[in-house]
Amino acid sequence: MEKTNAVPGDYVELSLVNRDYQGVFLESPENEKGIVLLKLDSGYNIGFVKKEVMEVKVLKKAEEKIEELEIKKNSEKPNVAMIITGGTIAARLNPSKGGVDWLDNPASLFKFYPEIFKLVNVSKVEVPFMKASEDMDFKDWQKIARVAVKLLNDTNVKGIIITHGTDFLHYTSAALSFFLKDLNKPVVLTYSQRSIDRASSDANLNLQCSALAAISDIAEVMLVGHASENDDFCFAMPGAKVRKLHTSRRDAFKVVNGKPFAKIFTDKVINVSEYNQRKKGKIKADTSFEEKVALVKIYPGQNPEILDYYLKKKYKGIVLEMSGLGHAPGKRARNSWISKLKEVQKRGLIVCATSQCINGRVDPLVYSNGRELLETGIIYLEDMLSETALVKLGWILGHKEWAKNRDAVKAKMLENIVGEISDRLEN
Ligand code: ASP
């Protein structure tokens, strides 16, 4: 390879004898200086033997895209506020590692996506923390909710956009649905599956659609993201009815057992189903949360003694993700759950049941196994998603007035508070 002026981070074209490759030029690995690394648009890193590379042509310098743009406010456009929390959407390629790292200056996010300013002013940016969503817990949800309330009660802000990692985004969207119910303005959560420096990044469309959602009349906690693998429109999805269903596709999130609120293009919002409209006045966050809740998946032959562990550790509630219509090993199984379930509930543990099928509704009345499990007293949660159920259980048990009474907890878990349970007829 001849000398090149390409530096790590530059977008280059690399020529071999019979083929050209385009991608981001990466630093050579420490102990393999004879190798050139490239991050392809597909996201894969690929290595070439230096001797075989004929030319490396710089197509775009690394920092150009950031430097040349300036954020301008326009008083004619509506103001939205932004909460940046980390995740891929606020990360970029680190050319020396080949992986993505958080942006040092999170607000520079907009410089990658100036299109958002065609529609709105981003008048305020808050960065409560920068994390991968798998590192978050209920304290982070509480922090986001507190910042969100402050922004929602600002009369100069029309709506808010929260950018977030994808992995556990549906837990946060469920938590905010309960913490911020009876909203006055839209609360939009969005993400990207591919980092902002990749040609195939999904962030641009997601942010533009989020901007439209934030100034729409949909006063709900919603998740806005690609509706399909194409870069053409997004769905606005109810926060408590959505789940990450794909590891890498842009349309990773789908509404489960429900419908999106709206279809959003870069220039219009088409309403699809009912939602709460904007209202006047200030709102409060209700962020009480009991940390001692768990989600346990049932699998063949699973020993119910696992519940002893949770009791010993002073857990207050468990969501069991059951098989099919809502089953765990019953009377005829080698490790029956029946007597252990009776015992732990008698000792105060709240036990709820969802299905690991994801789609559909639990129904314990169809089989004898289900009936016997129901008789132990466990609470079957209709068509609620397991992740939403875990968050809801923590939220309900966080309220002393309900938590002290088992019947009150059961009634609240079965009450459709923020759209987490859908109508039988509708399905
Ligand atoms: N693991 C990352 C996260 O959830 C992935 C992403 O951001 O999409 O934060």
PDB file of N, CA, C and O in Angstrom, residues 244-311:
ATOM      1  N   LYS A 244     -39.095  -4.849  21.935  1.00  0.00           N
ATOM      2  CA  LYS A 244     -38.018  -5.056  20.960  1.00  0.00           C
ATOM      3  C   LYS A 244     -38.102  -6.504  20.493  1.00  0.00           C
ATOM      4  O   LYS A 244     -37.960  -7.418  21.298  1.00  0.00           O
ATOM      5  N   LEU A 245     -38.346  -6.677  19.198  1.00  0.00           N
ATOM      6  CA  LEU A 245     -38.545  -8.035  18.678  1.00  0.00           C
ATOM      7  C   LEU A 245     -37.479  -8.447  17.674  1.00  0.00           C
ATOM      8  O   LEU A 245     -37.574  -9.500  17.067  1.00  0.00           O
ATOM      9  N   HIS A 246     -36.497  -7.607  17.458  1.00  0.00           N
ATOM     10  CA  HIS A 246     -35.428  -7.977  16.537  1.00  0.00           C
ATOM     11  C   HIS A 246     -34.117  -7.402  17.026  1.00  0.00           C
ATOM     12  O   HIS A 246     -34.084  -6.284  17.527  1.00  0.00           O
ATOM     13  N   THR A 247     -33.036  -8.183  16.884  1.00  0.00           N
ATOM     14  CA  THR A 247     -31.751  -7.711  17.425  1.00  0.00           C
ATOM     15  C   THR A 247     -31.153  -6.576  16.600  1.00  0.00           C
ATOM     16  O   THR A 247     -30.473  -5.716  17.146  1.00  0.00           O
ATOM     17  N   SER A 248     -31.380  -6.571  15.280  1.00  0.00           N
ATOM     18  CA  SER A 248     -30.639  -5.603  14.475  1.00  0.00           C
ATOM     19  C   SER A 248     -31.457  -4.807  13.460  1.00  0.00           C
ATOM     20  O   SER A 248     -31.001  -3.783  12.984  1.00  0.00           O
ATOM     21  N   ARG A 249     -32.670  -5.252  13.132  1.00  0.00           N
ATOM     22  CA  ARG A 249     -33.428  -4.529  12.104  1.00  0.00           C
ATOM     23  C   ARG A 249     -33.839  -3.147  12.581  1.00  0.00           C
ATOM     24  O   ARG A 249     -34.012  -2.923  13.771  1.00  0.00           O
ATOM     25  N   ARG A 250     -34.030  -2.233  11.612  1.00  0.00           N
ATOM     26  CA  ARG A 250     -34.436  -0.875  11.986  1.00  0.00           C
ATOM     27  C   ARG A 250     -35.831  -0.860  12.599  1.00  0.00           C
ATOM     28  O   ARG A 250     -36.145  -0.023  13.428  1.00  0.00           O
ATOM     29  N   ASP A 251     -36.692  -1.781  12.120  1.00  0.00           N
ATOM     30  CA  ASP A 251     -38.049  -1.831  12.682  1.00  0.00           C
ATOM     31  C   ASP A 251     -38.080  -2.861  13.818  1.00  0.00           C
ATOM     32  O   ASP A 251     -38.945  -3.733  13.867  1.00  0.00           O
ATOM     33  N   ALA A 252     -37.126  -2.716  14.744  1.00  0.00           N
ATOM     34  CA  ALA A 252     -36.994  -3.691  15.836  1.00  0.00           C
ATOM     35  C   ALA A 252     -38.209  -3.706  16.759  1.00  0.00           C
ATOM     36  O   ALA A 252     -38.531  -4.733  17.347  1.00  0.00           O
ATOM     37  N   PHE A 253     -38.875  -2.561  16.887  1.00  0.00           N
ATOM     38  CA  PHE A 253     -39.981  -2.470  17.853  1.00  0.00           C
ATOM     39  C   PHE A 253     -41.330  -2.667  17.172  1.00  0.00           C
ATOM     40  O   PHE A 253     -41.579  -2.112  16.111  1.00  0.00           O
ATOM     41  N   LYS A 254     -42.163  -3.458  17.815  1.00  0.00           N
ATOM     42  CA  LYS A 254     -43.508  -3.701  17.289  1.00  0.00           C
ATOM     43  C   LYS A 254     -44.515  -3.541  18.419  1.00  0.00           C
ATOM     44  O   LYS A 254     -44.209  -3.861  19.583  1.00  0.00           O
ATOM     45  N   VAL A 255     -45.700  -3.104  18.051  1.00  0.00           N
ATOM     46  CA  VAL A 255     -46.787  -3.093  19.020  1.00  0.00           C
ATOM     47  C   VAL A 255     -47.241  -4.540  19.171  1.00  0.00           C
ATOM     48  O   VAL A 255     -47.407  -5.246  18.180  1.00  0.00           O
ATOM     49  N   VAL A 256     -47.421  -4.994  20.393  1.00  0.00           N
ATOM     50  CA  VAL A 256     -47.879  -6.363  20.623  1.00  0.00           C
ATOM     51  C   VAL A 256     -49.291  -6.301  21.203  1.00  0.00           C
ATOM     52  O   VAL A 256     -49.537  -5.566  22.157  1.00  0.00           O
ATOM     53  N   ASN A 257     -50.199  -7.065  20.620  1.00  0.00           N
ATOM     54  CA  ASN A 257     -51.595  -7.087  21.083  1.00  0.00           C
ATOM     55  C   ASN A 257     -52.201  -5.685  21.112  1.00  0.00           C
ATOM     56  O   ASN A 257     -52.847  -5.304  22.079  1.00  0.00           O
ATOM     57  N   GLY A 258     -51.978  -4.945  20.075  1.00  0.00           N
ATOM     58  CA  GLY A 258     -52.561  -3.598  20.029  1.00  0.00           C
ATOM     59  C   GLY A 258     -52.254  -2.947  18.701  1.00  0.00           C
ATOM     60  O   GLY A 258     -51.786  -3.610  17.768  1.00  0.00           O
ATOM     61  N   LYS A 259     -52.535  -1.654  18.643  1.00  0.00           N
ATOM     62  CA  LYS A 259     -52.312  -0.926  17.386  1.00  0.00           C
ATOM     63  C   LYS A 259     -51.450   0.293  17.650  1.00  0.00           C
ATOM     64  O   LYS A 259     -51.496   0.854  18.758  1.00  0.00           O
ATOM     65  N   PRO A 260     -50.704   0.756  16.627  1.00  0.00           N
ATOM     66  CA  PRO A 260     -49.991   2.020  16.810  1.00  0.00           C
ATOM     67  C   PRO A 260     -50.998   3.164  16.940  1.00  0.00           C
ATOM     68  O   PRO A 260     -52.137   3.034  16.493  1.00  0.00           O
ATOM     69  N   PHE A 261     -50.555   4.268  17.539  1.00  0.00           N
ATOM     70  CA  PHE A 261     -51.420   5.461  17.574  1.00  0.00           C
ATOM     71  C   PHE A 261     -51.477   6.095  16.191  1.00  0.00           C
ATOM     72  O   PHE A 261     -52.505   6.591  15.780  1.00  0.00           O
ATOM     73  N   ALA A 262     -50.320   6.088  15.510  1.00  0.00           N
ATOM     74  CA  ALA A 262     -50.259   6.815  14.237  1.00  0.00           C
ATOM     75  C   ALA A 262     -49.126   6.293  13.375  1.00  0.00           C
ATOM     76  O   ALA A 262     -48.189   5.650  13.853  1.00  0.00           O
ATOM     77  N   LYS A 263     -49.292   6.608  12.078  1.00  0.00           N
ATOM     78  CA  LYS A 263     -48.248   6.374  11.091  1.00  0.00           C
ATOM     79  C   LYS A 263     -47.631   7.743  10.861  1.00  0.00           C
ATOM     80  O   LYS A 263     -48.371   8.716  10.663  1.00  0.00           O
ATOM     81  N   ILE A 264     -46.299   7.856  10.886  1.00  0.00           N
ATOM     82  CA  ILE A 264     -45.712   9.186  10.734  1.00  0.00           C
ATOM     83  C   ILE A 264     -44.706   9.201   9.590  1.00  0.00           C
ATOM     84  O   ILE A 264     -43.769   8.390   9.563  1.00  0.00           O
ATOM     85  N   PHE A 265     -44.954  10.094   8.639  1.00  0.00           N
ATOM     86  CA  PHE A 265     -44.007  10.336   7.548  1.00  0.00           C
ATOM     87  C   PHE A 265     -43.228  11.600   7.911  1.00  0.00           C
ATOM     88  O   PHE A 265     -43.547  12.249   8.908  1.00  0.00           O
ATOM     89  N   THR A 266     -42.256  11.989   7.099  1.00  0.00           N
ATOM     90  CA  THR A 266     -41.467  13.170   7.488  1.00  0.00           C
ATOM     91  C   THR A 266     -42.277  14.459   7.345  1.00  0.00           C
ATOM     92  O   THR A 266     -41.883  15.503   7.835  1.00  0.00           O
ATOM     93  N   ASP A 267     -43.442  14.373   6.683  1.00  0.00           N
ATOM     94  CA  ASP A 267     -44.228  15.599   6.532  1.00  0.00           C
ATOM     95  C   ASP A 267     -45.667  15.473   7.022  1.00  0.00           C
ATOM     96  O   ASP A 267     -46.443  16.409   6.927  1.00  0.00           O
ATOM     97  N   LYS A 268     -46.064  14.319   7.509  1.00  0.00           N
ATOM     98  CA  LYS A 268     -47.440  14.215   8.010  1.00  0.00           C
ATOM     99  C   LYS A 268     -47.629  13.082   9.023  1.00  0.00           C
ATOM    100  O   LYS A 268     -46.870  12.108   9.033  1.00  0.00           O
ATOM    101  N   VAL A 269     -48.680  13.278   9.842  1.00  0.00           N
ATOM    102  CA  VAL A 269     -49.044  12.260  10.839  1.00  0.00           C
ATOM    103  C   VAL A 269     -50.409  11.722  10.444  1.00  0.00           C
ATOM    104  O   VAL A 269     -51.349  12.489  10.260  1.00  0.00           O
ATOM    105  N   ILE A 270     -50.526  10.413  10.284  1.00  0.00           N
ATOM    106  CA  ILE A 270     -51.832   9.823   9.959  1.00  0.00           C
ATOM    107  C   ILE A 270     -52.291   9.013  11.167  1.00  0.00           C
ATOM    108  O   ILE A 270     -51.655   8.019  11.543  1.00  0.00           O
ATOM    109  N   ASN A 271     -53.375   9.454  11.772  1.00  0.00           N
ATOM    110  CA  ASN A 271     -53.838   8.773  12.982  1.00  0.00           C
ATOM    111  C   ASN A 271     -54.388   7.396  12.658  1.00  0.00           C
ATOM    112  O   ASN A 271     -55.072   7.211  11.656  1.00  0.00           O
ATOM    113  N   VAL A 272     -54.080   6.441  13.519  1.00  0.00           N
ATOM    114  CA  VAL A 272     -54.503   5.058  13.272  1.00  0.00           C
ATOM    115  C   VAL A 272     -55.476   4.590  14.351  1.00  0.00           C
ATOM    116  O   VAL A 272     -56.444   3.906  14.078  1.00  0.00           O
ATOM    117  N   SER A 273     -55.218   4.939  15.604  1.00  0.00           N
ATOM    118  CA  SER A 273     -56.127   4.485  16.664  1.00  0.00           C
ATOM    119  C   SER A 273     -56.298   5.581  17.706  1.00  0.00           C
ATOM    120  O   SER A 273     -55.638   6.621  17.641  1.00  0.00           O
ATOM    121  N   GLU A 274     -57.174   5.315  18.662  1.00  0.00           N
ATOM    122  CA  GLU A 274     -57.504   6.348  19.660  1.00  0.00           C
ATOM    123  C   GLU A 274     -56.343   6.662  20.587  1.00  0.00           C
ATOM    124  O   GLU A 274     -55.543   5.789  20.894  1.00  0.00           O
ATOM    125  N   TYR A 275     -56.326   7.899  21.042  1.00  0.00           N
ATOM    126  CA  TYR A 275     -55.304   8.301  22.010  1.00  0.00           C
ATOM    127  C   TYR A 275     -55.837   9.464  22.829  1.00  0.00           C
ATOM    128  O   TYR A 275     -56.848  10.069  22.467  1.00  0.00           O
ATOM    129  N   ASN A 276     -55.129   9.779  23.922  1.00  0.00           N
ATOM    130  CA  ASN A 276     -55.511  10.945  24.719  1.00  0.00           C
ATOM    131  C   ASN A 276     -54.942  12.201  24.079  1.00  0.00           C
ATOM    132  O   ASN A 276     -53.795  12.207  23.639  1.00  0.00           O
ATOM    133  N   GLN A 277     -55.769  13.232  24.054  1.00  0.00           N
ATOM    134  CA  GLN A 277     -55.355  14.487  23.427  1.00  0.00           C
ATOM    135  C   GLN A 277     -54.646  15.383  24.437  1.00  0.00           C
ATOM    136  O   GLN A 277     -54.797  15.204  25.639  1.00  0.00           O
ATOM    137  N   ARG A 278     -53.940  16.357  23.915  1.00  0.00           N
ATOM    138  CA  ARG A 278     -53.287  17.354  24.767  1.00  0.00           C
ATOM    139  C   ARG A 278     -54.276  17.976  25.731  1.00  0.00           C
ATOM    140  O   ARG A 278     -55.443  18.139  25.379  1.00  0.00           O
ATOM    141  N   LYS A 279     -53.829  18.342  26.911  1.00  0.00           N
ATOM    142  CA  LYS A 279     -54.703  19.140  27.768  1.00  0.00           C
ATOM    143  C   LYS A 279     -53.923  20.240  28.465  1.00  0.00           C
ATOM    144  O   LYS A 279     -52.690  20.208  28.495  1.00  0.00           O
ATOM    145  N   LYS A 280     -54.680  21.195  28.986  1.00  0.00           N
ATOM    146  CA  LYS A 280     -54.020  22.338  29.636  1.00  0.00           C
ATOM    147  C   LYS A 280     -53.567  21.938  31.027  1.00  0.00           C
ATOM    148  O   LYS A 280     -54.053  20.957  31.589  1.00  0.00           O
ATOM    149  N   GLY A 281     -52.659  22.707  31.573  1.00  0.00           N
ATOM    150  CA  GLY A 281     -52.302  22.520  32.964  1.00  0.00           C
ATOM    151  C   GLY A 281     -51.002  21.778  33.149  1.00  0.00           C
ATOM    152  O   GLY A 281     -50.404  21.276  32.202  1.00  0.00           O
ATOM    153  N   LYS A 282     -50.602  21.728  34.432  1.00  0.00           N
ATOM    154  CA  LYS A 282     -49.323  21.116  34.767  1.00  0.00           C
ATOM    155  C   LYS A 282     -49.532  19.652  35.158  1.00  0.00           C
ATOM    156  O   LYS A 282     -50.626  19.283  35.586  1.00  0.00           O
ATOM    157  N   ILE A 283     -48.497  18.880  35.046  1.00  0.00           N
ATOM    158  CA  ILE A 283     -48.607  17.477  35.461  1.00  0.00           C
ATOM    159  C   ILE A 283     -47.583  17.174  36.552  1.00  0.00           C
ATOM    160  O   ILE A 283     -46.641  17.934  36.764  1.00  0.00           O
ATOM    161  N   LYS A 284     -47.817  16.020  37.210  1.00  0.00           N
ATOM    162  CA  LYS A 284     -46.875  15.579  38.259  1.00  0.00           C
ATOM    163  C   LYS A 284     -46.409  14.179  37.904  1.00  0.00           C
ATOM    164  O   LYS A 284     -47.140  13.430  37.258  1.00  0.00           O
ATOM    165  N   ALA A 285     -45.222  13.828  38.361  1.00  0.00           N
ATOM    166  CA  ALA A 285     -44.763  12.449  38.147  1.00  0.00           C
ATOM    167  C   ALA A 285     -45.128  11.629  39.383  1.00  0.00           C
ATOM    168  O   ALA A 285     -45.093  12.131  40.500  1.00  0.00           O
ATOM    169  N   ASP A 286     -45.525  10.376  39.154  1.00  0.00           N
ATOM    170  CA  ASP A 286     -45.813   9.466  40.269  1.00  0.00           C
ATOM    171  C   ASP A 286     -44.821   8.308  40.129  1.00  0.00           C
ATOM    172  O   ASP A 286     -45.092   7.321  39.455  1.00  0.00           O
ATOM    173  N   THR A 287     -43.658   8.473  40.743  1.00  0.00           N
ATOM    174  CA  THR A 287     -42.550   7.552  40.459  1.00  0.00           C
ATOM    175  C   THR A 287     -42.278   6.531  41.569  1.00  0.00           C
ATOM    176  O   THR A 287     -41.215   5.915  41.585  1.00  0.00           O
ATOM    177  N   SER A 288     -43.228   6.341  42.492  1.00  0.00           N
ATOM    178  CA  SER A 288     -42.987   5.348  43.566  1.00  0.00           C
ATOM    179  C   SER A 288     -42.683   3.998  42.924  1.00  0.00           C
ATOM    180  O   SER A 288     -43.358   3.607  41.965  1.00  0.00           O
ATOM    181  N   PHE A 289     -41.732   3.280  43.464  1.00  0.00           N
ATOM    182  CA  PHE A 289     -41.380   1.996  42.859  1.00  0.00           C
ATOM    183  C   PHE A 289     -40.796   1.045  43.887  1.00  0.00           C
ATOM    184  O   PHE A 289     -39.946   1.431  44.686  1.00  0.00           O
ATOM    185  N   GLU A 290     -41.293  -0.191  43.896  1.00  0.00           N
ATOM    186  CA  GLU A 290     -40.751  -1.237  44.767  1.00  0.00           C
ATOM    187  C   GLU A 290     -39.736  -2.037  43.942  1.00  0.00           C
ATOM    188  O   GLU A 290     -40.080  -2.678  42.954  1.00  0.00           O
ATOM    189  N   GLU A 291     -38.502  -1.977  44.419  1.00  0.00           N
ATOM    190  CA  GLU A 291     -37.409  -2.597  43.677  1.00  0.00           C
ATOM    191  C   GLU A 291     -37.451  -4.131  43.736  1.00  0.00           C
ATOM    192  O   GLU A 291     -36.954  -4.826  42.859  1.00  0.00           O
ATOM    193  N   LYS A 292     -38.060  -4.664  44.796  1.00  0.00           N
ATOM    194  CA  LYS A 292     -38.015  -6.113  45.026  1.00  0.00           C
ATOM    195  C   LYS A 292     -39.094  -6.840  44.229  1.00  0.00           C
ATOM    196  O   LYS A 292     -40.039  -7.424  44.794  1.00  0.00           O
ATOM    197  N   VAL A 293     -38.987  -6.738  42.905  1.00  0.00           N
ATOM    198  CA  VAL A 293     -39.878  -7.491  42.019  1.00  0.00           C
ATOM    199  C   VAL A 293     -39.002  -8.206  40.990  1.00  0.00           C
ATOM    200  O   VAL A 293     -37.914  -7.738  40.676  1.00  0.00           O
ATOM    201  N   ALA A 294     -39.490  -9.340  40.487  1.00  0.00           N
ATOM    202  CA  ALA A 294     -38.669 -10.105  39.539  1.00  0.00           C
ATOM    203  C   ALA A 294     -39.528 -10.728  38.456  1.00  0.00           C
ATOM    204  O   ALA A 294     -40.740 -10.907  38.620  1.00  0.00           O
ATOM    205  N   LEU A 295     -38.846 -11.035  37.354  1.00  0.00           N
ATOM    206  CA  LEU A 295     -39.502 -11.682  36.217  1.00  0.00           C
ATOM    207  C   LEU A 295     -38.813 -13.029  36.015  1.00  0.00           C
ATOM    208  O   LEU A 295     -37.598 -13.092  35.832  1.00  0.00           O
ATOM    209  N   VAL A 296     -39.594 -14.103  36.102  1.00  0.00           N
ATOM    210  CA  VAL A 296     -39.016 -15.451  36.048  1.00  0.00           C
ATOM    211  C   VAL A 296     -39.655 -16.226  34.899  1.00  0.00           C
ATOM    212  O   VAL A 296     -40.885 -16.294  34.803  1.00  0.00           O
ATOM    213  N   LYS A 297     -38.819 -16.795  34.063  1.00  0.00           N
ATOM    214  CA  LYS A 297     -39.341 -17.542  32.918  1.00  0.00           C
ATOM    215  C   LYS A 297     -39.455 -19.020  33.272  1.00  0.00           C
ATOM    216  O   LYS A 297     -38.508 -19.619  33.784  1.00  0.00           O
ATOM    217  N   ILE A 298     -40.597 -19.574  32.973  1.00  0.00           N
ATOM    218  CA  ILE A 298     -40.804 -21.008  33.232  1.00  0.00           C
ATOM    219  C   ILE A 298     -40.233 -21.819  32.070  1.00  0.00           C
ATOM    220  O   ILE A 298     -40.432 -21.454  30.916  1.00  0.00           O
ATOM    221  N   TYR A 299     -39.538 -22.905  32.388  1.00  0.00           N
ATOM    222  CA  TYR A 299     -39.020 -23.784  31.321  1.00  0.00           C
ATOM    223  C   TYR A 299     -39.240 -25.234  31.741  1.00  0.00           C
ATOM    224  O   TYR A 299     -39.524 -25.514  32.916  1.00  0.00           O
ATOM    225  N   PRO A 300     -39.112 -26.174  30.785  1.00  0.00           N
ATOM    226  CA  PRO A 300     -39.453 -27.564  31.112  1.00  0.00           C
ATOM    227  C   PRO A 300     -38.624 -28.099  32.290  1.00  0.00           C
ATOM    228  O   PRO A 300     -37.406 -27.938  32.328  1.00  0.00           O
ATOM    229  N   GLY A 301     -39.308 -28.646  33.255  1.00  0.00           N
ATOM    230  CA  GLY A 301     -38.630 -29.276  34.396  1.00  0.00           C
ATOM    231  C   GLY A 301     -38.162 -28.291  35.456  1.00  0.00           C
ATOM    232  O   GLY A 301     -37.501 -28.684  36.417  1.00  0.00           O
ATOM    233  N   GLN A 302     -38.486 -26.999  35.292  1.00  0.00           N
ATOM    234  CA  GLN A 302     -37.953 -26.013  36.236  1.00  0.00           C
ATOM    235  C   GLN A 302     -38.414 -26.306  37.663  1.00  0.00           C
ATOM    236  O   GLN A 302     -39.579 -26.617  37.920  1.00  0.00           O
ATOM    237  N   ASN A 303     -37.460 -26.183  38.577  1.00  0.00           N
ATOM    238  CA  ASN A 303     -37.757 -26.478  39.979  1.00  0.00           C
ATOM    239  C   ASN A 303     -38.353 -25.250  40.671  1.00  0.00           C
ATOM    240  O   ASN A 303     -37.764 -24.167  40.610  1.00  0.00           O
ATOM    241  N   PRO A 304     -39.519 -25.391  41.328  1.00  0.00           N
ATOM    242  CA  PRO A 304     -40.160 -24.212  41.949  1.00  0.00           C
ATOM    243  C   PRO A 304     -39.390 -23.666  43.150  1.00  0.00           C
ATOM    244  O   PRO A 304     -39.725 -22.596  43.657  1.00  0.00           O
ATOM    245  N   GLU A 305     -38.354 -24.403  43.583  1.00  0.00           N
ATOM    246  CA  GLU A 305     -37.591 -23.926  44.750  1.00  0.00           C
ATOM    247  C   GLU A 305     -36.939 -22.575  44.513  1.00  0.00           C
ATOM    248  O   GLU A 305     -36.541 -21.886  45.455  1.00  0.00           O
ATOM    249  N   ILE A 306     -36.841 -22.189  43.241  1.00  0.00           N
ATOM    250  CA  ILE A 306     -36.287 -20.863  42.920  1.00  0.00           C
ATOM    251  C   ILE A 306     -37.070 -19.777  43.689  1.00  0.00           C
ATOM    252  O   ILE A 306     -36.512 -18.745  44.060  1.00  0.00           O
ATOM    253  N   LEU A 307     -38.358 -20.051  43.935  1.00  0.00           N
ATOM    254  CA  LEU A 307     -39.189 -19.050  44.640  1.00  0.00           C
ATOM    255  C   LEU A 307     -38.713 -18.850  46.083  1.00  0.00           C
ATOM    256  O   LEU A 307     -38.887 -17.766  46.654  1.00  0.00           O
ATOM    257  N   ASP A 308     -38.119 -19.888  46.677  1.00  0.00           N
ATOM    258  CA  ASP A 308     -37.591 -19.747  48.050  1.00  0.00           C
ATOM    259  C   ASP A 308     -36.512 -18.676  48.094  1.00  0.00           C
ATOM    260  O   ASP A 308     -36.392 -17.923  49.050  1.00  0.00           O
ATOM    261  N   TYR A 309     -35.709 -18.665  47.038  1.00  0.00           N
ATOM    262  CA  TYR A 309     -34.643 -17.667  46.970  1.00  0.00           C
ATOM    263  C   TYR A 309     -35.250 -16.261  47.032  1.00  0.00           C
ATOM    264  O   TYR A 309     -34.803 -15.409  47.804  1.00  0.00           O
ATOM    265  N   TYR A 310     -36.274 -16.043  46.233  1.00  0.00           N
ATOM    266  CA  TYR A 310     -36.873 -14.698  46.194  1.00  0.00           C
ATOM    267  C   TYR A 310     -37.502 -14.322  47.534  1.00  0.00           C
ATOM    268  O   TYR A 310     -37.426 -13.178  47.973  1.00  0.00           O
ATOM    269  N   LEU A 311     -38.114 -15.307  48.179  1.00  0.00           N
ATOM    270  CA  LEU A 311     -38.711 -15.015  49.501  1.00  0.00           C
ATOM    271  C   LEU A 311     -37.617 -14.661  50.497  1.00  0.00           C
ATOM    272  O   LEU A 311     -37.735 -13.702  51.256  1.00  0.00           O
TER     273      LEU A 311
END
